[in-house]
Coordinates of C-alpha atoms in Angstrom, one line a residue:
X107 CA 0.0 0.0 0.0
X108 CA 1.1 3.9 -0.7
X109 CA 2.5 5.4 2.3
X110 CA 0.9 8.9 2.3
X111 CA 2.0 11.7 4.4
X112 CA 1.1 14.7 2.5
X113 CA -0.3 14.6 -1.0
X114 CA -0.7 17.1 -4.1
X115 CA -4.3 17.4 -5.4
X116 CA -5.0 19.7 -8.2
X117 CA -5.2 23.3 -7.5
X118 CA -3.2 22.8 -3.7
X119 CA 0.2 22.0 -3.1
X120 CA 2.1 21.4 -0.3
X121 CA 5.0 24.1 0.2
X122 CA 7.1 21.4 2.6
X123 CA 9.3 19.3 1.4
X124 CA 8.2 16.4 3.1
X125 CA 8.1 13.3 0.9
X126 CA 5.0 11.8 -0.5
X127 CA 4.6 8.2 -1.8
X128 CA 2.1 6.8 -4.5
X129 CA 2.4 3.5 -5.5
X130 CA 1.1 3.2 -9.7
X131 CA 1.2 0.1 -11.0
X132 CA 1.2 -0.6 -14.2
X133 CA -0.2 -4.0 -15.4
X134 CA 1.2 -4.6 -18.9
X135 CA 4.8 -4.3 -17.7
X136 CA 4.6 -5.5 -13.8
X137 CA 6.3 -2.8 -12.1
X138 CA 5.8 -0.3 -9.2
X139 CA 6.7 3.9 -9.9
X140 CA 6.9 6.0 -6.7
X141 CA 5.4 9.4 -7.3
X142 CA 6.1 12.3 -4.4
X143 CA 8.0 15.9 -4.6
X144 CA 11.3 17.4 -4.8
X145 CA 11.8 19.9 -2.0
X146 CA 8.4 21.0 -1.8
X147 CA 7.5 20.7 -6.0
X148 CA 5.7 18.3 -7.7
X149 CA 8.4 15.1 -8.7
X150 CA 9.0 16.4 -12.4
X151 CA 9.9 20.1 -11.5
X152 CA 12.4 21.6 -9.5
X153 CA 12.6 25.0 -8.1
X154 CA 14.6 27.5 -10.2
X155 CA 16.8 28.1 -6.4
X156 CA 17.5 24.3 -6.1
X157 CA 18.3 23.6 -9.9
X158 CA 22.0 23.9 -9.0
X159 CA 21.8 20.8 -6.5
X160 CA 20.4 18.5 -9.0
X161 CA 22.8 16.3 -10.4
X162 CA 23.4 17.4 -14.4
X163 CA 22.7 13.5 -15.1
X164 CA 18.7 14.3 -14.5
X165 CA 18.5 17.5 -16.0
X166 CA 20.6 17.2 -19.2
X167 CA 18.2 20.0 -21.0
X168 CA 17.2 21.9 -18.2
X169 CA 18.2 25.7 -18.9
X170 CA 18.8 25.2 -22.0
X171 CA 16.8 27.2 -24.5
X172 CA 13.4 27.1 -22.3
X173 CA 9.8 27.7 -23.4
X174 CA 7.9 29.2 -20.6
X175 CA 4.7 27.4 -19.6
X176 CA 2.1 28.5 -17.3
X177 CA 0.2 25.2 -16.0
X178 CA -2.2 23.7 -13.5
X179 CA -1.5 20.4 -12.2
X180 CA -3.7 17.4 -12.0
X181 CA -4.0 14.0 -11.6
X182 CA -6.6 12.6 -14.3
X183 CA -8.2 9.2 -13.2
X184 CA -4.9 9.5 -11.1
X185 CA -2.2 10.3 -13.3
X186 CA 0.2 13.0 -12.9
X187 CA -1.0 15.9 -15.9
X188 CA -0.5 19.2 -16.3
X189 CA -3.6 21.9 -18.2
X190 CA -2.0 24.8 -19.8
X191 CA -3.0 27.8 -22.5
X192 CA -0.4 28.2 -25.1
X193 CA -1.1 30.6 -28.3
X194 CA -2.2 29.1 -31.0
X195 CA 1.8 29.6 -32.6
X196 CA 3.5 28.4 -30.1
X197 CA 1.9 25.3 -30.0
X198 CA 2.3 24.8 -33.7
X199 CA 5.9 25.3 -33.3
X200 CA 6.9 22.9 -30.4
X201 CA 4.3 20.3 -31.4
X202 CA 4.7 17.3 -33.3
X203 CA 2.2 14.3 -34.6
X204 CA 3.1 10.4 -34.2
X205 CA 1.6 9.4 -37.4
X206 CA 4.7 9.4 -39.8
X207 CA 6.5 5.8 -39.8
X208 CA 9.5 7.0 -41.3
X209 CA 10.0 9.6 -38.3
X210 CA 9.2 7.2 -35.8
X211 CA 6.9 4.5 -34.3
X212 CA 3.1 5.8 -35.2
X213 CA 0.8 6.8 -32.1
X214 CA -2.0 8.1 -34.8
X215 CA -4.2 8.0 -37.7
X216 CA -3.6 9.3 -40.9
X217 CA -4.4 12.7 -41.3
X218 CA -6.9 14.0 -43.6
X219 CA -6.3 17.3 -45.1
X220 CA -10.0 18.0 -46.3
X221 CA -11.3 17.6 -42.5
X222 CA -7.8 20.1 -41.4
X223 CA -8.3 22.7 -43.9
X224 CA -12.1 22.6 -42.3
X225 CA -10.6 23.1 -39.1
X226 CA -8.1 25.7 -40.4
X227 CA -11.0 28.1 -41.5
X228 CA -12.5 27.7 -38.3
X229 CA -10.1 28.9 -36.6
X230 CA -9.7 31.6 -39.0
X231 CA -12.7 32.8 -37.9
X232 CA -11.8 32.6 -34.5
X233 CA -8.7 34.5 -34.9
X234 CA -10.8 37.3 -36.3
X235 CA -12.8 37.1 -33.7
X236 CA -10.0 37.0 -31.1
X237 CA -9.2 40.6 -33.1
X238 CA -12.1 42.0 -32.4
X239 CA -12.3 41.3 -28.9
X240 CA -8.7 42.2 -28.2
X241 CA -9.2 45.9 -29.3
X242 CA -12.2 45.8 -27.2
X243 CA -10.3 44.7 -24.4
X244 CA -7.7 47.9 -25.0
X245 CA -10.8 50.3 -25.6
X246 CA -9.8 50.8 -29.1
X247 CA -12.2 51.3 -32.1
X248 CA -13.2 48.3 -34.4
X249 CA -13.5 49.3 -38.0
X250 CA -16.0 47.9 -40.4
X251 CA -13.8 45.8 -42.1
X252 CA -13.3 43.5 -38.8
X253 CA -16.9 42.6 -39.2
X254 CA -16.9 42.7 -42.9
X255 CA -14.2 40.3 -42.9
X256 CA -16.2 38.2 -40.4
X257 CA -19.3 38.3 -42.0
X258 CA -17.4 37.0 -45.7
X259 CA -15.9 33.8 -43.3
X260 CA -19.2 33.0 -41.9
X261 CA -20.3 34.6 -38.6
X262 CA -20.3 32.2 -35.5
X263 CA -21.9 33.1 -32.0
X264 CA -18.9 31.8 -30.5
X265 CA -15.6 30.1 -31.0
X266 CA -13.6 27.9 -29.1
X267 CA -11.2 24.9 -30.0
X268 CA -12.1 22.0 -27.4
X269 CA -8.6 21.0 -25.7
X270 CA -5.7 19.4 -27.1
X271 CA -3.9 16.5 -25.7
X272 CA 0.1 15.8 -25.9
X273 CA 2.5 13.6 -24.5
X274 CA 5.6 15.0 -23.2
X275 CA 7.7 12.0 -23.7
X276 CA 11.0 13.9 -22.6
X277 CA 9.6 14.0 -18.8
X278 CA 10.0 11.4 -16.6
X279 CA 7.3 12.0 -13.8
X280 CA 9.3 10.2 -11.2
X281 CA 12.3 12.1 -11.4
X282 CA 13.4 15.8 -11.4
X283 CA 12.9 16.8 -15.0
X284 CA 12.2 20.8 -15.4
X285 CA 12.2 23.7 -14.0
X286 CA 9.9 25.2 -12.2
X287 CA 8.8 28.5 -10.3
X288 CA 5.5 27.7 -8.3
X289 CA 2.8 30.5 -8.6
X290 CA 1.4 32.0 -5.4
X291 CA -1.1 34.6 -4.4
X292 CA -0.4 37.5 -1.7
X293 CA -2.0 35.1 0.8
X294 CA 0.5 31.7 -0.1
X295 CA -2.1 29.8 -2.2
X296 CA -0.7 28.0 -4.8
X297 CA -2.0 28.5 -8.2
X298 CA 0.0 26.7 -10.5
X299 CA 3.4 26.7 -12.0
X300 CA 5.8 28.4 -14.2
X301 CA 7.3 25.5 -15.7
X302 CA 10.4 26.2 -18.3
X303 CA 10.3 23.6 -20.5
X304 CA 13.4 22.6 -23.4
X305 CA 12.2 23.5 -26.5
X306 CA 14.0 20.2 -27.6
X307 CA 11.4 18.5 -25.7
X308 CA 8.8 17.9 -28.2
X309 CA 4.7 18.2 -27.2
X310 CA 3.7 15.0 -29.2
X311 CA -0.1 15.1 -30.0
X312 CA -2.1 12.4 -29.0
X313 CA -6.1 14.3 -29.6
X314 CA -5.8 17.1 -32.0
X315 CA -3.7 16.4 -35.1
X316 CA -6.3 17.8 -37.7
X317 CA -6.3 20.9 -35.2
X318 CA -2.7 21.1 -35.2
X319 CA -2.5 20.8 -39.2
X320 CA -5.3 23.1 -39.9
X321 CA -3.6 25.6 -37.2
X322 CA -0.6 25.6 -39.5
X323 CA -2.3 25.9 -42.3
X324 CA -3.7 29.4 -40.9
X325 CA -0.4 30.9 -39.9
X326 CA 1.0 29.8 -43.5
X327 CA -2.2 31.3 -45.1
X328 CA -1.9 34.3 -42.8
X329 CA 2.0 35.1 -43.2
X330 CA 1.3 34.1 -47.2
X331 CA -1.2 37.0 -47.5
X332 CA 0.1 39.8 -45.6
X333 CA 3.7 39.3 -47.4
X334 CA 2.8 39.2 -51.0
X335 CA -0.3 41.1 -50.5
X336 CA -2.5 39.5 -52.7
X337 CA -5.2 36.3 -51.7
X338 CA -4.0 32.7 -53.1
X339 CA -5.1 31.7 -56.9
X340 CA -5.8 28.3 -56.0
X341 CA -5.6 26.3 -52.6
X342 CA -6.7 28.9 -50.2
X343 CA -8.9 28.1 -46.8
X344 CA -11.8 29.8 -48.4
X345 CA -13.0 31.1 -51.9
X346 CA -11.5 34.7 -52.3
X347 CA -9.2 35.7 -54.6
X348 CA -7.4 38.7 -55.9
X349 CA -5.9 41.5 -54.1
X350 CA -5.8 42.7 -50.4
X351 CA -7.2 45.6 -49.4
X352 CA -5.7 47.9 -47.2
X353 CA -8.7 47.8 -44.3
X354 CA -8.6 43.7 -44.7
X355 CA -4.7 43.8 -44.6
X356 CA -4.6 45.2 -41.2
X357 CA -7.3 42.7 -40.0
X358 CA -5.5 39.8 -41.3
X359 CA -1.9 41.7 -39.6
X360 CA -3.7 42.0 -36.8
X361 CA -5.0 38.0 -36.4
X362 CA -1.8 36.9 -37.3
X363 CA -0.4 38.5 -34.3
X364 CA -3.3 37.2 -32.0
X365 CA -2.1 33.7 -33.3
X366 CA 1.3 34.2 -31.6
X367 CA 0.0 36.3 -28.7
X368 CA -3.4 36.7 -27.8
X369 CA -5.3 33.6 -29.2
X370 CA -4.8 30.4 -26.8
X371 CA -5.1 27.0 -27.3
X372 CA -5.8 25.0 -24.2
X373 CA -3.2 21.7 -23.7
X374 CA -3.6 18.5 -21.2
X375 CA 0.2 17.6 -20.8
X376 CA 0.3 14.0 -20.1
X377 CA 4.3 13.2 -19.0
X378 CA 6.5 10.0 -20.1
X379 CA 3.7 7.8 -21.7
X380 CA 5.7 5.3 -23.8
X381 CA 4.4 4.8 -27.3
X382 CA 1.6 1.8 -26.2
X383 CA -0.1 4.2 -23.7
X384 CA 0.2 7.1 -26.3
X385 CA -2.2 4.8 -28.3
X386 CA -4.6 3.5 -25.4
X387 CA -5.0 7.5 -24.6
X388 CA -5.4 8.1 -28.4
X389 CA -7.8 4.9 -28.9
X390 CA -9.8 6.1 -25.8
X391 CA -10.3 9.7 -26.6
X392 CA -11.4 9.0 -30.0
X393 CA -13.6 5.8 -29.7
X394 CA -15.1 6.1 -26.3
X395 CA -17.7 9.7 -27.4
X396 CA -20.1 9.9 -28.9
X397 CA -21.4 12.0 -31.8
X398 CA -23.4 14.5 -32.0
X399 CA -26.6 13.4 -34.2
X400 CA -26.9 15.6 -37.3
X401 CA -30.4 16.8 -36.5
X402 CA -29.2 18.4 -33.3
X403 CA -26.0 19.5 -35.4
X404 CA -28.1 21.5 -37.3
X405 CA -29.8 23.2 -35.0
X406 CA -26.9 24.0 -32.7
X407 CA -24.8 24.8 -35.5
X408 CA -25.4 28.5 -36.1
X409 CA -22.0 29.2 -37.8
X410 CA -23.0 27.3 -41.0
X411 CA -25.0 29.1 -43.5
X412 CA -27.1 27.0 -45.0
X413 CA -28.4 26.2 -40.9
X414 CA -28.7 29.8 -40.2
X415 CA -30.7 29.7 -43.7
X416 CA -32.4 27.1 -42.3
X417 CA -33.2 28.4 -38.7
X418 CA -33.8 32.6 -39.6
X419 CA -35.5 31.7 -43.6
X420 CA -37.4 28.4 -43.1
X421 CA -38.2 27.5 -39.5
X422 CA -38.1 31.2 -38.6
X423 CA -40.8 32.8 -41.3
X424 CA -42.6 29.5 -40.7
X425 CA -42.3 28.0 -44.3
X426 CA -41.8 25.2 -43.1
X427 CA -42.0 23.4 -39.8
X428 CA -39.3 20.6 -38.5
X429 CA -38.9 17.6 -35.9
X430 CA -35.8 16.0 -34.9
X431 CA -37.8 12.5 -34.2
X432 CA -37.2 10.0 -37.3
X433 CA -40.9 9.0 -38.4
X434 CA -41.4 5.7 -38.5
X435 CA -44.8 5.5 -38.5
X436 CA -47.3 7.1 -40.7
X437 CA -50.0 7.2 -38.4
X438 CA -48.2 9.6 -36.4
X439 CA -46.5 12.3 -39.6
X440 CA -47.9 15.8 -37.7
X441 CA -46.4 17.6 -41.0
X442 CA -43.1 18.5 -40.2
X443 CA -39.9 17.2 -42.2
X444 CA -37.3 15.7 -40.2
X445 CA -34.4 17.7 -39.0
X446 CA -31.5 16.2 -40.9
X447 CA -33.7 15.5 -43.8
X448 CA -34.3 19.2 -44.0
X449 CA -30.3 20.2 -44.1
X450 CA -29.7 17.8 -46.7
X451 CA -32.4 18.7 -48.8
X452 CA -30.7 22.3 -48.8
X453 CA -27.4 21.3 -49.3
X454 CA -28.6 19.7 -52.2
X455 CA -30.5 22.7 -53.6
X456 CA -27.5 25.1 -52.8
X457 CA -24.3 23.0 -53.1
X458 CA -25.5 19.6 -55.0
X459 CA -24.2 17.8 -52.1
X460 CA -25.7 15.8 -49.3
X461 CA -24.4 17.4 -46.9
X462 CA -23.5 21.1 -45.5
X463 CA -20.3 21.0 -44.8
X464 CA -18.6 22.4 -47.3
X465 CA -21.3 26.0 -47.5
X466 CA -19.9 29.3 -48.2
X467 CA -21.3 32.3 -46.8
X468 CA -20.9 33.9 -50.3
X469 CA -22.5 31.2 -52.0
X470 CA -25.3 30.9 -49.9
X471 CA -26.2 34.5 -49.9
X472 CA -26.1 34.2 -53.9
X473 CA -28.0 31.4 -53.8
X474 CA -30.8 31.8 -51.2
X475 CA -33.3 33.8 -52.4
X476 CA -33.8 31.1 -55.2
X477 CA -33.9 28.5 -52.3
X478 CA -36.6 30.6 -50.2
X479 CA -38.8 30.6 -52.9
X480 CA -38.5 26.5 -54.2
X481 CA -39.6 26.1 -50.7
X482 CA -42.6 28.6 -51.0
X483 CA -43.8 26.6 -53.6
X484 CA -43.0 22.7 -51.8
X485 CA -45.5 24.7 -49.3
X486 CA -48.3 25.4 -51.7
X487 CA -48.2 22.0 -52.8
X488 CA -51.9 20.2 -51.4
X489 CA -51.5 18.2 -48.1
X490 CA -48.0 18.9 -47.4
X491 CA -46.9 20.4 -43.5
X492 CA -50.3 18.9 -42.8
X493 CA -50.7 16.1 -40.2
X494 CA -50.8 12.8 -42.0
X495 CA -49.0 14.7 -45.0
X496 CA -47.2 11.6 -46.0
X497 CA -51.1 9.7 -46.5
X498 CA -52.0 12.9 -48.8
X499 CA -49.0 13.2 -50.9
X500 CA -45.7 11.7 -51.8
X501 CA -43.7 15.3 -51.6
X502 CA -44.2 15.0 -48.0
X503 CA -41.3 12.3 -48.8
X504 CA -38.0 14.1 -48.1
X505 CA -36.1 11.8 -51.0
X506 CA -39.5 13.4 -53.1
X507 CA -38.1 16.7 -51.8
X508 CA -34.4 16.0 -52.4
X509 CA -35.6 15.3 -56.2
X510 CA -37.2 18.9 -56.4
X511 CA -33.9 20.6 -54.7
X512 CA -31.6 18.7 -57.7
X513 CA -33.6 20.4 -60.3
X514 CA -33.1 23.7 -58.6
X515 CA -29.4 23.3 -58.9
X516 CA -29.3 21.9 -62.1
X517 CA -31.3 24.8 -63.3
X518 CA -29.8 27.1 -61.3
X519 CA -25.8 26.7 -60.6
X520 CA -25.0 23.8 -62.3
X521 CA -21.8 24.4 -64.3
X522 CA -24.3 22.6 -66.8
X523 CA -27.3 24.8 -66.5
X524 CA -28.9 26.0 -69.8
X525 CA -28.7 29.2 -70.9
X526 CA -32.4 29.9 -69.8
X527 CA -32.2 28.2 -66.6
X528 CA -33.9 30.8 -64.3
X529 CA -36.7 31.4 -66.8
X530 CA -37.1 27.4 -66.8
X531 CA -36.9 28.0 -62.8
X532 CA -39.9 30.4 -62.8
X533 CA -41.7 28.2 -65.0
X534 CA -41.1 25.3 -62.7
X535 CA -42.2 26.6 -59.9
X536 CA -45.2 28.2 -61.4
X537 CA -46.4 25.0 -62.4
X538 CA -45.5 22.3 -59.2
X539 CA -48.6 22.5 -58.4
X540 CA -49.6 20.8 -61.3
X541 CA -47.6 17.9 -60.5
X542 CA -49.6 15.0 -59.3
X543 CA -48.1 14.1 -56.2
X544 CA -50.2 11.7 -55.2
X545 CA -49.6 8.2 -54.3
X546 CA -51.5 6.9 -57.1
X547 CA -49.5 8.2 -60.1
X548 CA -48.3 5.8 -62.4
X549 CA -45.3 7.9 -63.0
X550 CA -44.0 6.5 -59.6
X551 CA -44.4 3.3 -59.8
X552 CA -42.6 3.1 -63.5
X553 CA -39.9 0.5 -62.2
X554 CA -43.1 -1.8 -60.9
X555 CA -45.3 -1.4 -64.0
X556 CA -45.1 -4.2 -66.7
X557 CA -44.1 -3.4 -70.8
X558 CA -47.3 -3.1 -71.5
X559 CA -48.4 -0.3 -68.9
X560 CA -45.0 1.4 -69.5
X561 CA -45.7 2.2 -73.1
X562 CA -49.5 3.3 -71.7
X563 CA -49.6 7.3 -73.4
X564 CA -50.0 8.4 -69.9
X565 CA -46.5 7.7 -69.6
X566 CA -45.1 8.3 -73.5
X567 CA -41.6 9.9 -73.2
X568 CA -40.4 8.8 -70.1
X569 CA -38.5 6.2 -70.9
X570 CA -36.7 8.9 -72.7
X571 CA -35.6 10.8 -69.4
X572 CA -34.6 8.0 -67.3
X573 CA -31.4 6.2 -66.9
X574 CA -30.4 3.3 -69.5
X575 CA -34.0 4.9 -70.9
X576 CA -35.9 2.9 -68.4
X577 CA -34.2 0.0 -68.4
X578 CA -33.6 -1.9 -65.5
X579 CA -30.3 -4.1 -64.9
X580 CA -28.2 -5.7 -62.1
X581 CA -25.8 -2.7 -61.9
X582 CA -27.7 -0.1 -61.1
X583 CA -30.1 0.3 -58.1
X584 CA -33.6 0.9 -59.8
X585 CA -36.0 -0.2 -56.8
X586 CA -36.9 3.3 -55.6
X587 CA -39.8 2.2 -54.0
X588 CA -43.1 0.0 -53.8
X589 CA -47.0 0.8 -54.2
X590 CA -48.7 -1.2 -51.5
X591 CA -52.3 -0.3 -50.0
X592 CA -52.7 2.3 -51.7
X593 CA -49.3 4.4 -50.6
X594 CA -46.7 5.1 -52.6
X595 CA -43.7 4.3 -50.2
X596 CA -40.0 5.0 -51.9
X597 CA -37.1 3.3 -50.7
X598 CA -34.1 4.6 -48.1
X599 CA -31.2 4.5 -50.3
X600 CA -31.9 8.1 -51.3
X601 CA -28.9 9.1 -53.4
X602 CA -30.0 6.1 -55.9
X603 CA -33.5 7.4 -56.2
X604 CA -33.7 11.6 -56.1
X605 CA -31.9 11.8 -59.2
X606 CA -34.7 9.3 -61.2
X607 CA -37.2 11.4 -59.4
X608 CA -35.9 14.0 -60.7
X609 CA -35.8 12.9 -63.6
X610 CA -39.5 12.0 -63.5
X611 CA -40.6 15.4 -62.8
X612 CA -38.3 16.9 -65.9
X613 CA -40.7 14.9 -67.9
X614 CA -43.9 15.8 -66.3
X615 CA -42.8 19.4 -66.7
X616 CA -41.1 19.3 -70.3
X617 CA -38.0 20.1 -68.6
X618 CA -34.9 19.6 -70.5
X619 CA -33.8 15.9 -70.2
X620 CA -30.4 15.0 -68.1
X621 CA -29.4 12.6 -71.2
X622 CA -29.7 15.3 -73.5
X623 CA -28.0 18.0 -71.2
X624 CA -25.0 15.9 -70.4
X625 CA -24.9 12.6 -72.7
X626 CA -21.9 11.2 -70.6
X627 CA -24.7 10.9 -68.2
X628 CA -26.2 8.4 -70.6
X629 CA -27.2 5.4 -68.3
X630 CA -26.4 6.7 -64.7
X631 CA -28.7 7.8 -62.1

């Protein structure tokens, strides 16, 4: 058992130098560490005074070249870490990620640059926030372009990178390994350290690699722009281009110097894991949360545009009304369209994509007028936002919906898009009322029907529109739904059936034909 006679717990330390003993045993390698303090400090740090009396064969580095660090100490499910704010430069600099093989054993994933730039532009937009606040802070004005330049990233209520955790693998947490001032208020309470670290002991990141990257990425994007003065051609965190002005020059001067000053990111220093326990700590963090569903993503998520779109346009002029429940059953459809399916059927209207990730501010305030009125007329369509809308009509369907939203784009801000695509637009909406959206048109149930129903008139021309020209074979999905009691009920594999509803309504409407549009097309959905 641990003989204890005075121990540290975060937040109070013990300014005697009597010694403390806590037995950690470790059961993949058998063996027993004893954990206490060095005249008074926790084990790892030594007091600046006593440095000198510590043999040179524990403190090889110490005093040599030393990065000042400011941290609480802590013992997390009982071992020894430290918390500490860095800025966001700093802890680019003296940082390093375990994933490369050929610089060492790996500790991480693989990073993915699409999910860092991401990251990168998020904190680019908290580094013009950080700006902002900082001139507040020294009572100074904030000119217009501050919040210009905040409202062409994407305005966010409020920005904050969730903490990073590194591995000090330098620091032995048994044994005298820093220096180290302790902090103390006028009445002797401890409040942390001043602990000078080697800059040749590297912070190895175990939760936060994409953050790191993307970090980087800012800084190099930020020092890029205010040097040459101009925004890059190609490559850039976000879609700008051509010359800086001088008001957004002195906003992107002034973040870049936040990043090395003002702007912190928040660090759990773990001390002396060896590479298995760097991966246990990595598994762990990574694999034991749990994710945020993407209807609630949606509605929390106010720093996308296409969800602030959503929440002020939609939900908030009551166009439309939403649920985050999944429907399962009919009996109990009170109208409203599911969260999620709601953001997807926008992001397919605005971007083509299933998703919102990737939304610009700039191209959603292009784009959203155009988007506000498709879903003007989705709400003058009969039966739908009514309870039991999906027993009145099939465009109470979100995949039905997500079919309408694809012809927007494609008539809209397709790269495709005929030359006459917003007057097609106006006619389209005009006219989707005329649409039979009921669950008895044959139109829907083409992929049931036999050869002789197909090539009923009601239906001539079609066959035309769809893929393979209405063909059905083994490589492509073509069940996109099934006709039973009387309801129409379309499948869930959604991206395999919007596009031949879309395709359906094209022909109702005399809209131009995909196949003819784009022939290489020709037999995909």
């Amino acid at each position: 058992m641990a003989l204890v006679d005075n121990i540290f717990t975060p937040g109070v330390f013990t300014s005697n130098a009597r010694r403390v003993y806590v037995r950690e045993y470790s059961a993949t390698k058998g063996i027993t560490k004893m954990f206490g303090n060095t005249e008074g400090m926790p084990k790892a740090m030594v007091s600046s005074k006593s440095a000198e009396s510590v043999s040179l064969a524990s403190m090889i580095d110490i005093g040599v070249d030393e990065e000042e660090v400011s941290v609480l100490m802590g013992y997390n499910l009982g071992n020894v870490t430290w918390a500490g704010d860095v800025p966001l430069a700093k802890f680019i600099e003296l940082s390093e990620i375990a994933n490369d093989a050929e610089k060492g054993e790996v500790a991480q994933r693989k990073l993915d640059v699409t999910h860092a730039k991401a990251l990168g532009l998020f904190m680019l937009k908290g580094l013009v926030n950080s700006a902002i606040t900082r001139r507040m802070i020294r009572g100074q004005n904030v000119p217009d372009a501050y919040y210009h330049v905040q409202k062409v990233l994407g305005p966010k209520p409020y920005c904050a990178l969730q903490p990073v955790v590194a591995n000090i693998r330098a620091i032995d947490p048994s044994k005298p390994s820093v220096r180290a001032d302790r902090a103390v208020t006028e009445r002797g309470v401890s409040v942390g350290f001043r602990v000078f670290l080697p800059r040749s002991y590297r912070w190895w990141v175990i939760d936060g690699q994409h953050r790191r990257f993307g970090g980087e990425m800012v800084i190099d994007w930020l020092k890029d722009v205010t040097r040459s003065g101009k925004y890059p051609a190609r490559g850039g965190l976000f879609d700008i281009k051509g010359d800086v002005t001088p008001d957004e020059m002195a906003v992107w001067l002034d973040a870049l110097d936040c990043a090395r000053s003002f702007a912190t990111v928040k660090i759990e220093f773990h001390l002396g894991l060896d590479i298995d326990q760097e991966r246990q700590l990595f598994h762990d963090l990574n694999n034991l949360g749990k994710k945020v569903n993407v209807s609630q993503a949606t509605e929390y998520d106010l720093g996308n545009p296409i969800n602030n779109f959503i929440k002020e346009r939609l939900l908030g002029e009551q166009t439309v009304h939403s649920s985050d429940r999944e429907l399962k059953d009919w009996a109990h459809d009170d109208g409203s369209v599911n969260t999620k399916d709601l953001a997807a059927i926008c992001a397919i209207a605005f971007l083509n994509k299933t998703n919102v990730k990737s939304a610009s501010p700039s191209v959603v305030d292009e784009r959203e007028a155009h988007v506000e009125d498709l879903w003007r007329a989705i709400a003058s369509i009969p039966g739908f936002g009514q309870p039991q809308a999906r027993h009145k009509t099939v465009a109470a369907q979100p995949v039905v919906l997500k079919a309408l939203a694809k012809i927007t784009f494609d008539l809209l801000f397709s790269n495709r898009r005929p030359d006459n695509g917003d007057a097609l637009f106006g006619d389209f909406l005009q006219r989707i009322t005329a649409i039979d959206f009921s669950h008895e048109n044959m139109m829907w149930r083409y992929y049931n029907l036999s050869d002789e129903e197909r090539a009923s008139p009601e239906l001539d021309g079609l066959a035309s529109y769809l893929p393979d020209a209405g063909e059905t074979s083994t490589e492509a999905n073509r069940d996109i739904g099934a006709y039973q009691g009387g309801m129409m009920r379309f499948g869930a594999k959604h991206n395999d059936i919007y596009p031949i509803l879309a395709d359906m309504i094209r022909w109702k409407l005399k809209l131009p034909s995909r196949r003819v549009a784009d022939p290489e097309e020709t037999g995909q959905a």
